[in-house]
């Protein structure tokens, strides 16, 4: 019971850390991109990953966690896939309208559910399905304002959705299959993600912004925000792997939409961004879907724990080590054909062991 309670507290802590750090980095990056004109998102992400790897390397040197090497090809493929998915998401935003980009992000949840059902045999209850539909409808109402379609943007969006789904599912399955922690997996894969984005980032940003990241006019104010963004990103990357390892890719996406709702609300309350009753209704519907999802997950977790507990008790009753018969305890041998059974005679004053 104490161990289960500890796991639940760890999961709640990971979810809270993910929300707080993600909202913080969005505010910081918004200041960089919108106010200071530093719109090189992919290159900035590569710097985030470099700082994350350096921070984890220092933590390993301080023996805060133990390095656990495993299949190098799996780590390399996973790291490169993660880097490509980030680049494709940025391209998706660049080639599509904001509304179509938001719709693409919403499509990640049903795509993830489809992949987990098709390839992993996972089942989602009607409660979970209803809560996810409610969530998606709410976020769609709150965020999707226009849908401008184009062929290239649609193709990029499909690849972005697929790579993101696969990368997030792999984050969970790799941790469980190789029995590694989120920190160990992030430390192993971070260099491959960073190198991938560092190579493609400047070209991708140049194509989207028509500017060169290395020719940008840097000043102390911009550098301060870049450093701040990189420091926050350590917490963002760590909490992402932590949440995906402790929960699932679907839960992580649900959490992502909660962040979207919080960012919209904070933008209205703090930055005085335009807000309408449509946004309010959408956020309330989305929050209702999240509450339903959380409740359904808790019920299923309790039901599973109860079933496991019942199974253990039944196995103890049906497969005892000792069977008592008429005041005599008979120790059962592992092999039914083994005749070297021993009887314990309770009525004997002397506790003698004798063969039958």
mmCIF file of N, CA, C and O in Angstrom, residues 122-196:
data_model
loop_
_atom_site.group_PDB
_atom_site.id
_atom_site.type_symbol
_atom_site.label_atom_id
_atom_site.label_comp_id
_atom_site.label_asym_id
_atom_site.label_seq_id
_atom_site.Cartn_x
_atom_site.Cartn_y
_atom_site.Cartn_z
ATOM 1 N N UNK A 122 -3.570 -2.810 -26.693
ATOM 2 C CA UNK A 122 -4.098 -2.086 -25.537
ATOM 3 C C UNK A 122 -5.579 -1.804 -25.740
ATOM 4 O O UNK A 122 -6.034 -1.569 -26.858
ATOM 5 N N UNK A 123 -6.331 -1.836 -24.643
ATOM 6 C CA UNK A 123 -7.763 -1.575 -24.711
ATOM 7 C C UNK A 123 -8.106 -0.317 -23.922
ATOM 8 O O UNK A 123 -7.568 -0.089 -22.849
ATOM 9 N N UNK A 124 -9.002 0.495 -24.482
ATOM 10 C CA UNK A 124 -9.446 1.717 -23.821
ATOM 11 C C UNK A 124 -10.932 1.581 -23.510
ATOM 12 O O UNK A 124 -11.735 1.309 -24.413
ATOM 13 N N UNK A 125 -11.290 1.782 -22.252
ATOM 14 C CA UNK A 125 -12.680 1.625 -21.833
ATOM 15 C C UNK A 125 -13.550 2.734 -22.425
ATOM 16 O O UNK A 125 -13.049 3.742 -22.930
ATOM 17 N N UNK A 126 -14.867 2.550 -22.339
ATOM 18 C CA UNK A 126 -15.797 3.564 -22.845
ATOM 19 C C UNK A 126 -15.655 4.876 -22.077
ATOM 20 O O UNK A 126 -15.825 5.951 -22.644
ATOM 21 N N UNK A 127 -15.344 4.771 -20.768
ATOM 22 C CA UNK A 127 -15.123 5.989 -19.978
ATOM 23 C C UNK A 127 -13.966 6.794 -20.530
ATOM 24 O O UNK A 127 -14.049 8.020 -20.692
ATOM 25 N N UNK A 128 -12.857 6.108 -20.825
ATOM 26 C CA UNK A 128 -11.672 6.779 -21.360
ATOM 27 C C UNK A 128 -11.982 7.403 -22.723
ATOM 28 O O UNK A 128 -11.631 8.561 -22.993
ATOM 29 N N UNK A 129 -12.662 6.643 -23.580
ATOM 30 C CA UNK A 129 -12.990 7.144 -24.919
ATOM 31 C C UNK A 129 -13.876 8.386 -24.845
ATOM 32 O O UNK A 129 -13.649 9.374 -25.556
ATOM 33 N N UNK A 130 -14.882 8.358 -23.977
ATOM 34 C CA UNK A 130 -15.783 9.501 -23.822
ATOM 35 C C UNK A 130 -15.033 10.728 -23.313
ATOM 36 O O UNK A 130 -15.243 11.845 -23.806
ATOM 37 N N UNK A 131 -14.153 10.529 -22.345
ATOM 38 C CA UNK A 131 -13.400 11.656 -21.791
ATOM 39 C C UNK A 131 -12.462 12.262 -22.833
ATOM 40 O O UNK A 131 -12.312 13.487 -22.908
ATOM 41 N N UNK A 132 -11.843 11.419 -23.667
ATOM 42 C CA UNK A 132 -10.941 11.927 -24.702
ATOM 43 C C UNK A 132 -11.705 12.714 -25.765
ATOM 44 O O UNK A 132 -11.235 13.762 -26.229
ATOM 45 N N UNK A 133 -12.882 12.220 -26.145
ATOM 46 C CA UNK A 133 -13.705 12.949 -27.126
ATOM 47 C C UNK A 133 -14.112 14.310 -26.561
ATOM 48 O O UNK A 133 -14.038 15.336 -27.247
ATOM 49 N N UNK A 134 -14.533 14.339 -25.295
ATOM 50 C CA UNK A 134 -14.913 15.595 -24.642
ATOM 51 C C UNK A 134 -13.747 16.569 -24.617
ATOM 52 O O UNK A 134 -13.898 17.761 -24.920
ATOM 53 N N UNK A 135 -12.571 16.058 -24.262
ATOM 54 C CA UNK A 135 -11.368 16.895 -24.214
ATOM 55 C C UNK A 135 -11.052 17.485 -25.583
ATOM 56 O O UNK A 135 -10.803 18.694 -25.714
ATOM 57 N N UNK A 136 -11.061 16.645 -26.617
ATOM 58 C CA UNK A 136 -10.701 17.108 -27.957
ATOM 59 C C UNK A 136 -11.694 18.136 -28.484
ATOM 60 O O UNK A 136 -11.307 19.128 -29.117
ATOM 61 N N UNK A 137 -12.970 17.916 -28.209
ATOM 62 C CA UNK A 137 -13.986 18.890 -28.641
ATOM 63 C C UNK A 137 -13.756 20.234 -27.958
ATOM 64 O O UNK A 137 -13.797 21.301 -28.600
ATOM 65 N N UNK A 138 -13.487 20.198 -26.653
ATOM 66 C CA UNK A 138 -13.260 21.433 -25.909
ATOM 67 C C UNK A 138 -12.048 22.202 -26.386
ATOM 68 O O UNK A 138 -12.114 23.416 -26.620
ATOM 69 N N UNK A 139 -10.929 21.510 -26.556
ATOM 70 C CA UNK A 139 -9.709 22.178 -27.018
ATOM 71 C C UNK A 139 -9.903 22.697 -28.444
ATOM 72 O O UNK A 139 -9.427 23.782 -28.796
ATOM 73 N N UNK A 140 -10.629 21.929 -29.262
ATOM 74 C CA UNK A 140 -10.899 22.379 -30.629
ATOM 75 C C UNK A 140 -11.707 23.671 -30.658
ATOM 76 O O UNK A 140 -11.394 24.600 -31.402
ATOM 77 N N UNK A 141 -12.727 23.740 -29.805
ATOM 78 C CA UNK A 141 -13.543 24.960 -29.736
ATOM 79 C C UNK A 141 -12.705 26.148 -29.266
ATOM 80 O O UNK A 141 -12.846 27.266 -29.766
ATOM 81 N N UNK A 142 -11.816 25.899 -28.312
ATOM 82 C CA UNK A 142 -11.041 26.995 -27.713
ATOM 83 C C UNK A 142 -9.907 27.490 -28.600
ATOM 84 O O UNK A 142 -9.543 28.669 -28.539
ATOM 85 N N UNK A 143 -9.350 26.623 -29.439
ATOM 86 C CA UNK A 143 -8.113 26.996 -30.137
ATOM 87 C C UNK A 143 -8.226 27.098 -31.650
ATOM 88 O O UNK A 143 -7.504 27.881 -32.269
ATOM 89 N N UNK A 144 -9.113 26.319 -32.276
ATOM 90 C CA UNK A 144 -9.172 26.306 -33.741
ATOM 91 C C UNK A 144 -10.040 27.454 -34.232
ATOM 92 O O UNK A 144 -11.244 27.499 -33.970
ATOM 93 N N UNK A 145 -9.437 28.384 -34.922
ATOM 94 C CA UNK A 145 -10.150 29.565 -35.415
ATOM 95 C C UNK A 145 -10.295 29.555 -36.938
ATOM 96 O O UNK A 145 -11.263 30.064 -37.474
ATOM 97 N N UNK A 146 -9.306 29.005 -37.635
ATOM 98 C CA UNK A 146 -9.357 28.966 -39.095
ATOM 99 C C UNK A 146 -8.719 27.676 -39.592
ATOM 100 O O UNK A 146 -7.863 27.106 -38.923
ATOM 101 N N UNK A 147 -9.162 27.210 -40.736
ATOM 102 C CA UNK A 147 -8.615 25.980 -41.320
ATOM 103 C C UNK A 147 -8.278 26.241 -42.784
ATOM 104 O O UNK A 147 -9.130 26.142 -43.658
ATOM 105 N N UNK A 148 -7.029 26.609 -43.023
ATOM 106 C CA UNK A 148 -6.564 26.845 -44.386
ATOM 107 C C UNK A 148 -5.698 25.663 -44.804
ATOM 108 O O UNK A 148 -4.634 25.429 -44.237
ATOM 109 N N UNK A 149 -6.192 24.914 -45.767
ATOM 110 C CA UNK A 149 -5.528 23.679 -46.182
ATOM 111 C C UNK A 149 -4.642 23.916 -47.403
ATOM 112 O O UNK A 149 -4.979 24.701 -48.284
ATOM 113 N N UNK A 150 -3.482 23.238 -47.423
ATOM 114 C CA UNK A 150 -2.651 23.181 -48.618
ATOM 115 C C UNK A 150 -1.962 21.820 -48.654
ATOM 116 O O UNK A 150 -1.794 21.179 -47.611
ATOM 117 N N UNK A 151 -1.600 21.384 -49.848
ATOM 118 C CA UNK A 151 -1.094 20.016 -50.032
ATOM 119 C C UNK A 151 0.187 19.789 -49.248
ATOM 120 O O UNK A 151 0.310 18.823 -48.478
ATOM 121 N N UNK A 152 1.181 20.655 -49.405
ATOM 122 C CA UNK A 152 2.462 20.475 -48.726
ATOM 123 C C UNK A 152 2.300 20.513 -47.215
ATOM 124 O O UNK A 152 2.859 19.682 -46.487
ATOM 125 N N UNK A 153 1.517 21.466 -46.717
ATOM 126 C CA UNK A 153 1.286 21.567 -45.280
ATOM 127 C C UNK A 153 0.602 20.336 -44.723
ATOM 128 O O UNK A 153 0.923 19.875 -43.622
ATOM 129 N N UNK A 154 -0.346 19.774 -45.481
ATOM 130 C CA UNK A 154 -1.061 18.573 -45.025
ATOM 131 C C UNK A 154 -0.134 17.364 -44.964
ATOM 132 O O UNK A 154 -0.196 16.564 -44.020
ATOM 133 N N UNK A 155 0.735 17.219 -45.972
ATOM 134 C CA UNK A 155 1.692 16.097 -45.983
ATOM 135 C C UNK A 155 2.646 16.203 -44.799
ATOM 136 O O UNK A 155 2.919 15.215 -44.099
ATOM 137 N N UNK A 156 3.160 17.408 -44.550
ATOM 138 C CA UNK A 156 4.067 17.617 -43.416
ATOM 139 C C UNK A 156 3.351 17.313 -42.106
ATOM 140 O O UNK A 156 3.921 16.695 -41.197
ATOM 141 N N UNK A 157 2.080 17.733 -42.006
ATOM 142 C CA UNK A 157 1.307 17.493 -40.786
ATOM 143 C C UNK A 157 1.144 15.996 -40.527
ATOM 144 O O UNK A 157 1.272 15.543 -39.378
ATOM 145 N N UNK A 158 0.879 15.211 -41.569
ATOM 146 C CA UNK A 158 0.722 13.756 -41.406
ATOM 147 C C UNK A 158 2.005 13.132 -40.870
ATOM 148 O O UNK A 158 1.987 12.337 -39.922
ATOM 149 N N UNK A 159 3.146 13.509 -41.463
ATOM 150 C CA UNK A 159 4.426 12.959 -40.999
ATOM 151 C C UNK A 159 4.741 13.434 -39.579
ATOM 152 O O UNK A 159 5.298 12.679 -38.773
ATOM 153 N N UNK A 160 4.402 14.684 -39.266
ATOM 154 C CA UNK A 160 4.650 15.216 -37.924
ATOM 155 C C UNK A 160 3.836 14.455 -36.886
ATOM 156 O O UNK A 160 4.345 14.104 -35.805
ATOM 157 N N UNK A 161 2.569 14.174 -37.198
ATOM 158 C CA UNK A 161 1.697 13.443 -36.271
ATOM 159 C C UNK A 161 2.225 12.026 -36.049
ATOM 160 O O UNK A 161 2.331 11.553 -34.906
ATOM 161 N N UNK A 162 2.579 11.340 -37.141
ATOM 162 C CA UNK A 162 3.034 9.947 -37.037
ATOM 163 C C UNK A 162 4.336 9.842 -36.245
ATOM 164 O O UNK A 162 4.468 8.992 -35.354
ATOM 165 N N UNK A 163 5.320 10.683 -36.565
ATOM 166 C CA UNK A 163 6.612 10.608 -35.861
ATOM 167 C C UNK A 163 6.464 10.976 -34.391
ATOM 168 O O UNK A 163 7.109 10.364 -33.523
ATOM 169 N N UNK A 164 5.598 11.939 -34.085
ATOM 170 C CA UNK A 164 5.385 12.324 -32.684
ATOM 171 C C UNK A 164 4.738 11.191 -31.902
ATOM 172 O O UNK A 164 5.163 10.869 -30.780
ATOM 173 N N UNK A 165 3.725 10.550 -32.483
ATOM 174 C CA UNK A 165 3.065 9.420 -31.816
ATOM 175 C C UNK A 165 4.039 8.278 -31.546
ATOM 176 O O UNK A 165 4.109 7.753 -30.424
ATOM 177 N N UNK A 166 4.795 7.898 -32.565
ATOM 178 C CA UNK A 166 5.739 6.781 -32.424
ATOM 179 C C UNK A 166 6.818 7.114 -31.397
ATOM 180 O O UNK A 166 7.175 6.277 -30.550
ATOM 181 N N UNK A 167 7.348 8.339 -31.440
ATOM 182 C CA UNK A 167 8.408 8.732 -30.498
ATOM 183 C C UNK A 167 7.901 8.698 -29.063
ATOM 184 O O UNK A 167 8.614 8.237 -28.156
ATOM 185 N N UNK A 168 6.672 9.156 -28.829
ATOM 186 C CA UNK A 168 6.139 9.177 -27.464
ATOM 187 C C UNK A 168 5.813 7.770 -26.968
ATOM 188 O O UNK A 168 6.029 7.459 -25.790
ATOM 189 N N UNK A 169 5.301 6.921 -27.843
ATOM 190 C CA UNK A 169 5.052 5.529 -27.451
ATOM 191 C C UNK A 169 6.376 4.827 -27.148
ATOM 192 O O UNK A 169 6.493 4.069 -26.177
ATOM 193 N N UNK A 170 7.398 5.089 -27.973
ATOM 194 C CA UNK A 170 8.715 4.482 -27.746
ATOM 195 C C UNK A 170 9.324 4.925 -26.429
ATOM 196 O O UNK A 170 10.015 4.142 -25.760
ATOM 197 N N UNK A 171 9.096 6.170 -26.021
ATOM 198 C CA UNK A 171 9.632 6.659 -24.756
ATOM 199 C C UNK A 171 9.147 5.795 -23.601
ATOM 200 O O UNK A 171 9.911 5.482 -22.677
ATOM 201 N N UNK A 172 7.885 5.411 -23.650
ATOM 202 C CA UNK A 172 7.322 4.559 -22.603
ATOM 203 C C UNK A 172 7.798 3.119 -22.719
ATOM 204 O O UNK A 172 8.230 2.508 -21.730
ATOM 205 N N UNK A 173 7.747 2.558 -23.931
ATOM 206 C CA UNK A 173 8.080 1.139 -24.111
ATOM 207 C C UNK A 173 9.565 0.857 -23.877
ATOM 208 O O UNK A 173 9.921 -0.188 -23.324
ATOM 209 N N UNK A 174 10.443 1.772 -24.284
ATOM 210 C CA UNK A 174 11.885 1.564 -24.090
ATOM 211 C C UNK A 174 12.212 1.533 -22.601
ATOM 212 O O UNK A 174 12.992 0.684 -22.143
ATOM 213 N N UNK A 175 11.615 2.437 -21.836
ATOM 214 C CA UNK A 175 11.894 2.460 -20.398
ATOM 215 C C UNK A 175 11.475 1.157 -19.729
ATOM 216 O O UNK A 175 12.167 0.645 -18.858
ATOM 217 N N UNK A 176 10.331 0.610 -20.154
ATOM 218 C CA UNK A 176 9.850 -0.621 -19.545
ATOM 219 C C UNK A 176 10.595 -1.844 -20.060
ATOM 220 O O UNK A 176 10.910 -2.763 -19.287
ATOM 221 N N UNK A 177 10.912 -1.859 -21.360
ATOM 222 C CA UNK A 177 11.566 -3.023 -21.947
ATOM 223 C C UNK A 177 12.997 -3.191 -21.447
ATOM 224 O O UNK A 177 13.419 -4.299 -21.092
ATOM 225 N N UNK A 178 13.743 -2.091 -21.425
ATOM 226 C CA UNK A 178 15.144 -2.161 -21.004
ATOM 227 C C UNK A 178 15.341 -1.853 -19.522
ATOM 228 O O UNK A 178 16.470 -1.831 -19.034
ATOM 229 N N UNK A 179 14.209 -1.589 -18.815
ATOM 230 C CA UNK A 179 14.249 -1.313 -17.373
ATOM 231 C C UNK A 179 15.210 -0.169 -17.048
ATOM 232 O O UNK A 179 16.087 -0.283 -16.197
ATOM 233 N N UNK A 180 15.040 0.931 -17.756
ATOM 234 C CA UNK A 180 15.851 2.125 -17.506
ATOM 235 C C UNK A 180 14.935 3.243 -17.009
ATOM 236 O O UNK A 180 13.733 3.256 -17.296
ATOM 237 N N UNK A 181 15.506 4.160 -16.256
ATOM 238 C CA UNK A 181 14.728 5.283 -15.750
ATOM 239 C C UNK A 181 14.616 6.358 -16.827
ATOM 240 O O UNK A 181 15.310 6.327 -17.849
ATOM 241 N N UNK A 182 13.745 7.332 -16.586
ATOM 242 C CA UNK A 182 13.579 8.435 -17.527
ATOM 243 C C UNK A 182 14.872 9.231 -17.669
ATOM 244 O O UNK A 182 15.236 9.670 -18.767
ATOM 245 N N UNK A 183 15.585 9.396 -16.557
ATOM 246 C CA UNK A 183 16.860 10.127 -16.588
ATOM 247 C C UNK A 183 17.890 9.397 -17.423
ATOM 248 O O UNK A 183 18.616 10.005 -18.221
ATOM 249 N N UNK A 184 17.982 8.084 -17.259
ATOM 250 C CA UNK A 184 18.956 7.282 -18.009
ATOM 251 C C UNK A 184 18.656 7.313 -19.506
ATOM 252 O O UNK A 184 19.573 7.440 -20.321
ATOM 253 N N UNK A 185 17.376 7.210 -19.868
ATOM 254 C CA UNK A 185 17.012 7.244 -21.283
ATOM 255 C C UNK A 185 17.278 8.620 -21.882
ATOM 256 O O UNK A 185 17.795 8.736 -22.995
ATOM 257 N N UNK A 186 16.927 9.668 -21.153
ATOM 258 C CA UNK A 186 17.165 11.030 -21.646
ATOM 259 C C UNK A 186 18.657 11.287 -21.826
ATOM 260 O O UNK A 186 19.069 11.884 -22.833
ATOM 261 N N UNK A 187 19.467 10.816 -20.884
ATOM 262 C CA UNK A 187 20.918 11.018 -20.971
ATOM 263 C C UNK A 187 21.510 10.300 -22.183
ATOM 264 O O UNK A 187 22.396 10.827 -22.862
ATOM 265 N N UNK A 188 21.003 9.094 -22.467
ATOM 266 C CA UNK A 188 21.532 8.310 -23.585
ATOM 267 C C UNK A 188 21.103 8.883 -24.939
ATOM 268 O O UNK A 188 21.871 8.894 -25.897
ATOM 269 N N UNK A 189 19.854 9.368 -25.028
ATOM 270 C CA UNK A 189 19.310 9.784 -26.326
ATOM 271 C C UNK A 189 19.498 11.265 -26.622
ATOM 272 O O UNK A 189 19.410 11.687 -27.778
ATOM 273 N N UNK A 190 19.771 12.053 -25.594
ATOM 274 C CA UNK A 190 19.865 13.508 -25.757
ATOM 275 C C UNK A 190 20.904 13.938 -26.811
ATOM 276 O O UNK A 190 20.617 14.823 -27.624
ATOM 277 N N UNK A 191 22.100 13.353 -26.838
ATOM 278 C CA UNK A 191 23.085 13.777 -27.846
ATOM 279 C C UNK A 191 22.594 13.591 -29.277
ATOM 280 O O UNK A 191 22.841 14.446 -30.133
ATOM 281 N N UNK A 192 21.896 12.489 -29.552
ATOM 282 C CA UNK A 192 21.407 12.234 -30.906
ATOM 283 C C UNK A 192 20.314 13.242 -31.286
ATOM 284 O O UNK A 192 20.270 13.718 -32.435
ATOM 285 N N UNK A 193 19.430 13.568 -30.335
ATOM 286 C CA UNK A 193 18.413 14.588 -30.599
ATOM 287 C C UNK A 193 19.055 15.946 -30.872
ATOM 288 O O UNK A 193 18.680 16.654 -31.815
ATOM 289 N N UNK A 194 20.027 16.289 -30.022
ATOM 290 C CA UNK A 194 20.684 17.593 -30.140
ATOM 291 C C UNK A 194 21.421 17.729 -31.471
ATOM 292 O O UNK A 194 21.311 18.757 -32.151
ATOM 293 N N UNK A 195 22.175 16.705 -31.856
ATOM 294 C CA UNK A 195 22.936 16.751 -33.110
ATOM 295 C C UNK A 195 21.987 16.844 -34.305
ATOM 296 O O UNK A 195 22.223 17.618 -35.245
ATOM 297 N N UNK A 196 20.908 16.047 -34.283
ATOM 298 C CA UNK A 196 19.941 16.076 -35.387
ATOM 299 C C UNK A 196 19.372 17.475 -35.584
ATOM 300 O O UNK A 196 19.333 18.003 -36.708
#
